PDB file of C-alpha atoms in Angstrom:
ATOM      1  CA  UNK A  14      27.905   6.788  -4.288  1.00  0.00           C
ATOM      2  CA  UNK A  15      25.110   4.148  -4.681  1.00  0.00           C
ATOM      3  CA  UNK A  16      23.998   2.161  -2.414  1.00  0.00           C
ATOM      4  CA  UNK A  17      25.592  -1.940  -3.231  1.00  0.00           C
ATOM      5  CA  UNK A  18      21.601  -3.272  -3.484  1.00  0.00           C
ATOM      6  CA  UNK A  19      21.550  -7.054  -1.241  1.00  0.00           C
ATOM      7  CA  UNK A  20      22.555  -9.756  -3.140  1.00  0.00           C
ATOM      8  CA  UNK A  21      19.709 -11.780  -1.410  1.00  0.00           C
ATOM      9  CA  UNK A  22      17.085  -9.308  -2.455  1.00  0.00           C
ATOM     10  CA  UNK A  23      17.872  -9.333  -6.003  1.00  0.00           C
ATOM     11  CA  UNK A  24      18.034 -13.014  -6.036  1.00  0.00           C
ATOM     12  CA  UNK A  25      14.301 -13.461  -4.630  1.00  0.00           C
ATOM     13  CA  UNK A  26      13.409 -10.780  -7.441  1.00  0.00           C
ATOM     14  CA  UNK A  27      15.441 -12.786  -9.867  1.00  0.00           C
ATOM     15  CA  UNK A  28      13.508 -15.778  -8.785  1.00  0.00           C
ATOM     16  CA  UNK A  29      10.127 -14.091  -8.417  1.00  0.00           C
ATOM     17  CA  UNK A  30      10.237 -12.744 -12.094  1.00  0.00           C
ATOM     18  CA  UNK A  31      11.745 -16.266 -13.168  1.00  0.00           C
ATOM     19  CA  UNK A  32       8.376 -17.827 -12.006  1.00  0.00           C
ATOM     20  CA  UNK A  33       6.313 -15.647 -13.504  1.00  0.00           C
ATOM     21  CA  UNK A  34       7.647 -16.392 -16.786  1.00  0.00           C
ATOM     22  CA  UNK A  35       7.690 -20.109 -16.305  1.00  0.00           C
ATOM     23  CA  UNK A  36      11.479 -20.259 -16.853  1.00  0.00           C
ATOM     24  CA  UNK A  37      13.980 -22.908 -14.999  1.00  0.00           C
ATOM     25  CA  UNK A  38      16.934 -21.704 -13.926  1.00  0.00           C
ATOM     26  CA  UNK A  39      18.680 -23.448 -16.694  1.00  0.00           C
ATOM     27  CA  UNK A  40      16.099 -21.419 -18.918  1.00  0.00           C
ATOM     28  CA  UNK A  41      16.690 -18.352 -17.859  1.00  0.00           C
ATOM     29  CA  UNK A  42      20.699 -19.023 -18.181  1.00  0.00           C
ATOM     30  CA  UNK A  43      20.423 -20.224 -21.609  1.00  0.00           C
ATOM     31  CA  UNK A  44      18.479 -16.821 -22.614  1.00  0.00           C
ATOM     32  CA  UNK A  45      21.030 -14.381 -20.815  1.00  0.00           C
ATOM     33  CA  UNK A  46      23.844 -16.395 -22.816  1.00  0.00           C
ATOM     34  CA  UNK A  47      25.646 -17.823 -19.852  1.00  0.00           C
ATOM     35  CA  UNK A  48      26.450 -21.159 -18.191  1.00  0.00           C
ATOM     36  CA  UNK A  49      23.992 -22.530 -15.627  1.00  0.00           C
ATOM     37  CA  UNK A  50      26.881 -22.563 -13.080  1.00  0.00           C
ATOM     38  CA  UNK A  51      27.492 -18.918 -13.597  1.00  0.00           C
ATOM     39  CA  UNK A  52      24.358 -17.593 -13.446  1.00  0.00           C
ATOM     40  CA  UNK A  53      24.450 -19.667  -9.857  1.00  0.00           C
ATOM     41  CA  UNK A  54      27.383 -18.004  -9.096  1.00  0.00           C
ATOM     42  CA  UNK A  55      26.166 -14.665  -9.881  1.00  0.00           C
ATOM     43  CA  UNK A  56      22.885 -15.216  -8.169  1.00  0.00           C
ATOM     44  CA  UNK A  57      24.856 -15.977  -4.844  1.00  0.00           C
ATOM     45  CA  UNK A  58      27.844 -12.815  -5.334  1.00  0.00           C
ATOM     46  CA  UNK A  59      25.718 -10.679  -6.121  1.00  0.00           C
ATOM     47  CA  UNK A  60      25.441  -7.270  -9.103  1.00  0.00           C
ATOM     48  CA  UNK A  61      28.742  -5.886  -7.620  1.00  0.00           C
ATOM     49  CA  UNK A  62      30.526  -9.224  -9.347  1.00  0.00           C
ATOM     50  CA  UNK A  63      29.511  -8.727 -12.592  1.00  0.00           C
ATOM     51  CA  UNK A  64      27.359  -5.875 -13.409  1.00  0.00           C
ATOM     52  CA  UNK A  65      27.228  -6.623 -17.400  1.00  0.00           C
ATOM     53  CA  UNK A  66      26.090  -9.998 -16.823  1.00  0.00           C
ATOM     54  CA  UNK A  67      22.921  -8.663 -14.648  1.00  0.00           C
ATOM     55  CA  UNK A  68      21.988  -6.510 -17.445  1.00  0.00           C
ATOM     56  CA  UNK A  69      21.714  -9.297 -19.447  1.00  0.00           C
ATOM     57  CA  UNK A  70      20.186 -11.222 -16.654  1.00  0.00           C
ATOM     58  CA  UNK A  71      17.288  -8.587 -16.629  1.00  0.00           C
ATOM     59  CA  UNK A  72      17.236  -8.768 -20.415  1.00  0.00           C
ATOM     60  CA  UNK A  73      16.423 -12.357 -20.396  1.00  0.00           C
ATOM     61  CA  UNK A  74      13.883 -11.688 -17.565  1.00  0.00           C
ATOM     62  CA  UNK A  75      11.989  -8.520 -19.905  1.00  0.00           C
ATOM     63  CA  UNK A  76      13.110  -6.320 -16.721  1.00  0.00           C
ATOM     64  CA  UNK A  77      15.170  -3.360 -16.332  1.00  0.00           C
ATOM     65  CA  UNK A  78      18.508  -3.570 -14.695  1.00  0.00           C
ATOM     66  CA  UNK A  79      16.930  -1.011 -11.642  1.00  0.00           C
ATOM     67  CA  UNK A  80      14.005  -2.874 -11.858  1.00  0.00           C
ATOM     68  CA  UNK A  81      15.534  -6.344 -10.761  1.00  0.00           C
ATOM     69  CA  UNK A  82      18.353  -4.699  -8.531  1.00  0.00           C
ATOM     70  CA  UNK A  83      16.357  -2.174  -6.873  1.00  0.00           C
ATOM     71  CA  UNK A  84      12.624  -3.576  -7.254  1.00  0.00           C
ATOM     72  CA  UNK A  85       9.595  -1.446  -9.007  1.00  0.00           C
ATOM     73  CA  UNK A  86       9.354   1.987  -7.735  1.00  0.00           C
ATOM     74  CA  UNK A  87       5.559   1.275  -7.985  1.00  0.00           C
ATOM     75  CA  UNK A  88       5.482  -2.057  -6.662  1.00  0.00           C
ATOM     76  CA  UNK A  89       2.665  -2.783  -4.110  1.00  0.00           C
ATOM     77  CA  UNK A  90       3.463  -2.657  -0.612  1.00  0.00           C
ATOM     78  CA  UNK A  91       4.694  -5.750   1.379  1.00  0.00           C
ATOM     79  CA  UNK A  92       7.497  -6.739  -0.930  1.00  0.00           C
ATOM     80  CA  UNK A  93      10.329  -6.411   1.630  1.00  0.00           C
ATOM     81  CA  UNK A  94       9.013  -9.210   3.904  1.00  0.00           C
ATOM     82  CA  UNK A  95       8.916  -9.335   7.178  1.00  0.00           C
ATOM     83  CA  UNK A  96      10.912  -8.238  10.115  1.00  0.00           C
ATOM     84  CA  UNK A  97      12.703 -10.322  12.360  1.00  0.00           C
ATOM     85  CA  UNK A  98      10.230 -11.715  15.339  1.00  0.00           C
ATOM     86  CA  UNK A  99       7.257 -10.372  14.479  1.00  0.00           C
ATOM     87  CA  UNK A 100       4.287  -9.774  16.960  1.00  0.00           C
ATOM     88  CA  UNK A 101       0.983  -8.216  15.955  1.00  0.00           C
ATOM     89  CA  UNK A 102      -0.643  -6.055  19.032  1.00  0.00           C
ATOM     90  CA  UNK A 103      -4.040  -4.845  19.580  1.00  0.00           C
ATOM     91  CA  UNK A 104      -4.380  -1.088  19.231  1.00  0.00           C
ATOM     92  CA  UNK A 105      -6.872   0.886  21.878  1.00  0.00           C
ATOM     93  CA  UNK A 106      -9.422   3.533  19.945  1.00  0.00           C
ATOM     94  CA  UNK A 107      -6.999   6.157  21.622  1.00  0.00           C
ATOM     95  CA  UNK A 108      -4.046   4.507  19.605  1.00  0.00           C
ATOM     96  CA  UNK A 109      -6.181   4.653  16.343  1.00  0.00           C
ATOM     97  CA  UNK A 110      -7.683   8.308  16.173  1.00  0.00           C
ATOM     98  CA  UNK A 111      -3.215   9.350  16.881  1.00  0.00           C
ATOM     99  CA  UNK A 112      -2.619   6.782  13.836  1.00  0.00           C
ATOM    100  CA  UNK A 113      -4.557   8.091  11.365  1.00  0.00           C
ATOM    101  CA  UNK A 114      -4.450  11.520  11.961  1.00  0.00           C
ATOM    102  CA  UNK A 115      -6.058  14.887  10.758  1.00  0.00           C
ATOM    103  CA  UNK A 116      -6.003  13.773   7.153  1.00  0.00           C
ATOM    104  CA  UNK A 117      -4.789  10.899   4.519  1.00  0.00           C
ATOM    105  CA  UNK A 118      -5.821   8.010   2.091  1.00  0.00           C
ATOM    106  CA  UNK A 119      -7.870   5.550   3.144  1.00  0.00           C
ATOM    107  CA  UNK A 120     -10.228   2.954   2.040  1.00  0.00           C
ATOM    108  CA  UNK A 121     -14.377   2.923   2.224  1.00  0.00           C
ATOM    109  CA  UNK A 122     -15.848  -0.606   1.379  1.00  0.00           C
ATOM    110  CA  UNK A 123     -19.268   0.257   0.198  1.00  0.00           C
ATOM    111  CA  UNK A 124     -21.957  -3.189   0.346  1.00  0.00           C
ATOM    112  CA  UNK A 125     -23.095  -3.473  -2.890  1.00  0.00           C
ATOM    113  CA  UNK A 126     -24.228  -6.133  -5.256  1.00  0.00           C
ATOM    114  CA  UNK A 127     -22.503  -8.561  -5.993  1.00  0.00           C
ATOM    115  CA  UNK A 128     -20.305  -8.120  -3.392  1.00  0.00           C
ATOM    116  CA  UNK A 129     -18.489  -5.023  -1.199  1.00  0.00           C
ATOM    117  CA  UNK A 130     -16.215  -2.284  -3.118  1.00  0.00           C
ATOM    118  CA  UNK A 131     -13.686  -0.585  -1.994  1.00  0.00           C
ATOM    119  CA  UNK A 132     -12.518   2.328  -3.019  1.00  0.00           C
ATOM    120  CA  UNK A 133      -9.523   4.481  -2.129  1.00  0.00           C
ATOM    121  CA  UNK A 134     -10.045   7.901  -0.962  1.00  0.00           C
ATOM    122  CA  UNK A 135      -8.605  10.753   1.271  1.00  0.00           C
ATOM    123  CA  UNK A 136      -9.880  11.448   4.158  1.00  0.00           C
ATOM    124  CA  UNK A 137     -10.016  14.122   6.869  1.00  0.00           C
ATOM    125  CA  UNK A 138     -11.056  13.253  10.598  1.00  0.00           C
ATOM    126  CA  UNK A 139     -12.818  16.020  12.033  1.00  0.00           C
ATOM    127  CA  UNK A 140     -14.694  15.398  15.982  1.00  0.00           C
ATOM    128  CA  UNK A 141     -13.862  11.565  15.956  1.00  0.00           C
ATOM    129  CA  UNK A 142     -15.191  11.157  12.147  1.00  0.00           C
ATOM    130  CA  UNK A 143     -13.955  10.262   9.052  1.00  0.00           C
ATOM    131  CA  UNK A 144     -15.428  12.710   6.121  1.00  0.00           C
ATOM    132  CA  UNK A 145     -14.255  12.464   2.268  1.00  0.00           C
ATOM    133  CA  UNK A 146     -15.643  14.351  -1.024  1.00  0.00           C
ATOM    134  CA  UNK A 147     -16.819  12.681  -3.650  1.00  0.00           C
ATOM    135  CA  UNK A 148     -19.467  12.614  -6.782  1.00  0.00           C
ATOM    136  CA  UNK A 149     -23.260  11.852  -6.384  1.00  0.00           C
ATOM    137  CA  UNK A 150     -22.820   9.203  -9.088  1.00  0.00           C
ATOM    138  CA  UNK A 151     -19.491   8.468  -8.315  1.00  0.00           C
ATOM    139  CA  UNK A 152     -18.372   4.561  -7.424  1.00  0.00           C
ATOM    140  CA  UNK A 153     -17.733   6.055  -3.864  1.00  0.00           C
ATOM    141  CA  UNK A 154     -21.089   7.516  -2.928  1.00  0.00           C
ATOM    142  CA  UNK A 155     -22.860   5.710  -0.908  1.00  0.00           C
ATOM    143  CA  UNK A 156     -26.922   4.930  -0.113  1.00  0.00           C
ATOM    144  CA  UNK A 157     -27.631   7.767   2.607  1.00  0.00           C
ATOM    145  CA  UNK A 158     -27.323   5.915   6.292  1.00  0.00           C
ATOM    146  CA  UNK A 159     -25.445   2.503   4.786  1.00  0.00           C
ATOM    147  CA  UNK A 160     -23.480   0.529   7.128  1.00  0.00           C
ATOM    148  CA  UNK A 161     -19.709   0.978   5.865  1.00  0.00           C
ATOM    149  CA  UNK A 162     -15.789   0.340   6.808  1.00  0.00           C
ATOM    150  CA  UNK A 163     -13.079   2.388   6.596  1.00  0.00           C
ATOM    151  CA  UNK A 164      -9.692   1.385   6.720  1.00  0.00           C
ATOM    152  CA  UNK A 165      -6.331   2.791   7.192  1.00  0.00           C
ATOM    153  CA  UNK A 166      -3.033   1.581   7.026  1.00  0.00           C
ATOM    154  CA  UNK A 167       0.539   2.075   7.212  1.00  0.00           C
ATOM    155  CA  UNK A 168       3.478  -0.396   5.816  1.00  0.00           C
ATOM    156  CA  UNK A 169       6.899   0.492   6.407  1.00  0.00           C
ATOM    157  CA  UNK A 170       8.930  -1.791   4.367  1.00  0.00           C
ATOM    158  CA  UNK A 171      12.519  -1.581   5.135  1.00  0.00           C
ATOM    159  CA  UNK A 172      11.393  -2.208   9.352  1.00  0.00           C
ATOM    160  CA  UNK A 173       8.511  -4.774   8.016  1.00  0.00           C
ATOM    161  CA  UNK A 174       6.670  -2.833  10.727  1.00  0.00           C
ATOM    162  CA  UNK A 175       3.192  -1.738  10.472  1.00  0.00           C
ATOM    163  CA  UNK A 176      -0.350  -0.658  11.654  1.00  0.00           C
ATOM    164  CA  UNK A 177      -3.756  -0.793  10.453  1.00  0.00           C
ATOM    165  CA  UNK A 178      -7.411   0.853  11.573  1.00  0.00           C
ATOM    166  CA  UNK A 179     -10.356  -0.584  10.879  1.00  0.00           C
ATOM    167  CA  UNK A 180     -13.640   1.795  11.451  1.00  0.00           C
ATOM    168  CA  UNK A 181     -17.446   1.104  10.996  1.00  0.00           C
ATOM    169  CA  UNK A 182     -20.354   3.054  10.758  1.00  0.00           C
ATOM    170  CA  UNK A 183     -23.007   4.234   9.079  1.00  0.00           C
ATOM    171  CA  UNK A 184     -22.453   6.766   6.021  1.00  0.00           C
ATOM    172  CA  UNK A 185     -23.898  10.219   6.340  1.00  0.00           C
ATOM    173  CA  UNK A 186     -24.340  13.122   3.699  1.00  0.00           C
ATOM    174  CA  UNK A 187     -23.657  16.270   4.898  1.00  0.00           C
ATOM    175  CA  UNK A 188     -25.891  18.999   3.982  1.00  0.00           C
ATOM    176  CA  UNK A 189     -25.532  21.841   6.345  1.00  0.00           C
ATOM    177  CA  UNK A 190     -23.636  24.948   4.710  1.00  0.00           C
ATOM    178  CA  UNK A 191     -21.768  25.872   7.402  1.00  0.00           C
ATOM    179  CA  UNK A 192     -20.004  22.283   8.489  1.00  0.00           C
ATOM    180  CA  UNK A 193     -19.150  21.936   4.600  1.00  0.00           C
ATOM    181  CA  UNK A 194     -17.890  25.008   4.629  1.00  0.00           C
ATOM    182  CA  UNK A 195     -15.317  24.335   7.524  1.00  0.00           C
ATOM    183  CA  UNK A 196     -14.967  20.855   6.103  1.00  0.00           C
ATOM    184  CA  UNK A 197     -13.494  22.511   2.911  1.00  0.00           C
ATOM    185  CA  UNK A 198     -11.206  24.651   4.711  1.00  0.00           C
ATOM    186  CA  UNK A 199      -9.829  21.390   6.730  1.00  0.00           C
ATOM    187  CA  UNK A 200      -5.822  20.530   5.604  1.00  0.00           C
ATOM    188  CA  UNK A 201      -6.294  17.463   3.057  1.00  0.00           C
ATOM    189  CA  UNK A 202     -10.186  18.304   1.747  1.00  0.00           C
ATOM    190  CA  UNK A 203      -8.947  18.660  -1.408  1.00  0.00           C
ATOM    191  CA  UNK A 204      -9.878  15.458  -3.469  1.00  0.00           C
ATOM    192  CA  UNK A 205      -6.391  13.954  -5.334  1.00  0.00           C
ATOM    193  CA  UNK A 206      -8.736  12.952  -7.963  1.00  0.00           C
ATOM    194  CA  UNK A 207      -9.858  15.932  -8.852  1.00  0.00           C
ATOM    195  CA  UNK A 208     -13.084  16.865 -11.265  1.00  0.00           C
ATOM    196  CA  UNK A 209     -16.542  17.915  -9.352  1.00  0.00           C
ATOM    197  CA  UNK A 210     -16.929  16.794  -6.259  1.00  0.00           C
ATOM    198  CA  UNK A 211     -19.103  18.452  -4.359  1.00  0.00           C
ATOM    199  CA  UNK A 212     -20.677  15.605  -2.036  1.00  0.00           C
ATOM    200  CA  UNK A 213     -19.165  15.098   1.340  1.00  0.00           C
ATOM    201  CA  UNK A 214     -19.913  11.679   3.378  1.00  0.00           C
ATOM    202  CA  UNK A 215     -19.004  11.344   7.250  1.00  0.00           C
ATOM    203  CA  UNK A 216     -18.640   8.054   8.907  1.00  0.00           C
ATOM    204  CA  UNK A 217     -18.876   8.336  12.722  1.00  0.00           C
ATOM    205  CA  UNK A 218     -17.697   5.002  13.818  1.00  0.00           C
ATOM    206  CA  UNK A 219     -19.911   2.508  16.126  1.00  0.00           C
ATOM    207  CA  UNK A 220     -16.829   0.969  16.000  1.00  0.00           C
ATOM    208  CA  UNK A 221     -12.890   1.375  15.659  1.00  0.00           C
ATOM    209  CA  UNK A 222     -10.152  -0.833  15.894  1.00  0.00           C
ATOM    210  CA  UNK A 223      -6.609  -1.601  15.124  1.00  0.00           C
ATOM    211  CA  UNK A 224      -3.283  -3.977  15.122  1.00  0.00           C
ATOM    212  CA  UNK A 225       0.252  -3.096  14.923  1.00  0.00           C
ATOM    213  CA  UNK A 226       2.874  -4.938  13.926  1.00  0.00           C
ATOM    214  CA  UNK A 227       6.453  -4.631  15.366  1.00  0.00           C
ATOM    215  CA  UNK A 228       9.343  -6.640  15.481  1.00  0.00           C
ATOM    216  CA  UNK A 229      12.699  -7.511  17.655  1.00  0.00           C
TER     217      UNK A 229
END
């Protein structure tokens, strides 16, 4: 059995979508083939109403029917909105090397010109350091010994609770066999982009911090 998606969800979507197209209400009604007062009606009963008439709805809208009652499956995170009462707390560095953990994706903001870029990559943390592979012309190689960030995160949407870990440093090349070695054999070294990357950078943070947001 599926899941009955929220009637108020959709209806934001519904809206959301409606805006981007630059379509009234009465717009978007006219191109689904249905009265204005309808499509109100649907809007506030919901897809288990009338099912047919939100296919058309998402037809008039250039959507999918699962896109528009379930959202994108790719969508970027935050759509949910938050959670009731929320409070953002500061995080101690103890809090932040147990958040981020032995390995994930994460984000390096390299200071170039015009202006920073940051780049997604995944990580390992290995003696209070963040290390990641990458190419020696690649967009996320670094000038030996620049001053960088490195951020982690974590949404989860259906709580609207969350954290995020800001670290900076400088930005290291590590040449000695042996630690690239072990830093090879560490769970998550393998780069999800794949293709030659045999550079590995370590950021030892001056610095780390972190907020968490939780509700209720």
């Amino acid at each position: 059995m599926h899941d009955i998606p929220d009637p108020a969800a959709v209806a934001r979507r519904i809206a959301e979508r409606r805006e981007q197209l630059g379509l009234s209400e009465e717009a978007l009604a006219n191109r689904a083939a249905m009265a204005p007062r309808y499509l109100r009606c649907l809007l506030d009963a919901g897809p288990a109403f009338d099912p047919a008439g939100f296919v058309r709805i998402a037809a008039a809208l250039d959507n999918t029917r699962d896109e528009l009652l379930e959202g994108r499956a790719d969508a970027p995170p935050g759509q949910g909105g938050p959670g009731p009462r929320p409070r953002l707390l500061d995080l101690t560095e103890q809090d932040c090397w147990q958040l981020v953990g032995g390995h994930g994706i994460g984000r390096i903001a390299l200071p170039v010109e015009p202006g920073p870029v940051v780049l997604p990559v995944n990580y390992v943390v290995d003696e209070h350091s963040f290390a990641y592979r990458t190419g020696e012309h690649d967009a996320a190689a670094p000038e030996e010994g620049a001053a960088v960030s490195f951020q982690v995160d974590h949404i989860d949407e259906y709580l609207g609770r969350g954290w995020s870990v800001l670290a900076l440093g400088p930005a290291h090349y590590v040449d000695d066999p042996g630690e690239l070695e072990r830093l090879a054999g560490l769970p998550g070294a393998a780069p999800w982009a794949g293709g030659e990357r045999s550079c590995w950078v370590r950021i030892r943070p001056v610095e780390i911090s972190g907020r968490q947001l939780v509700t209720g």
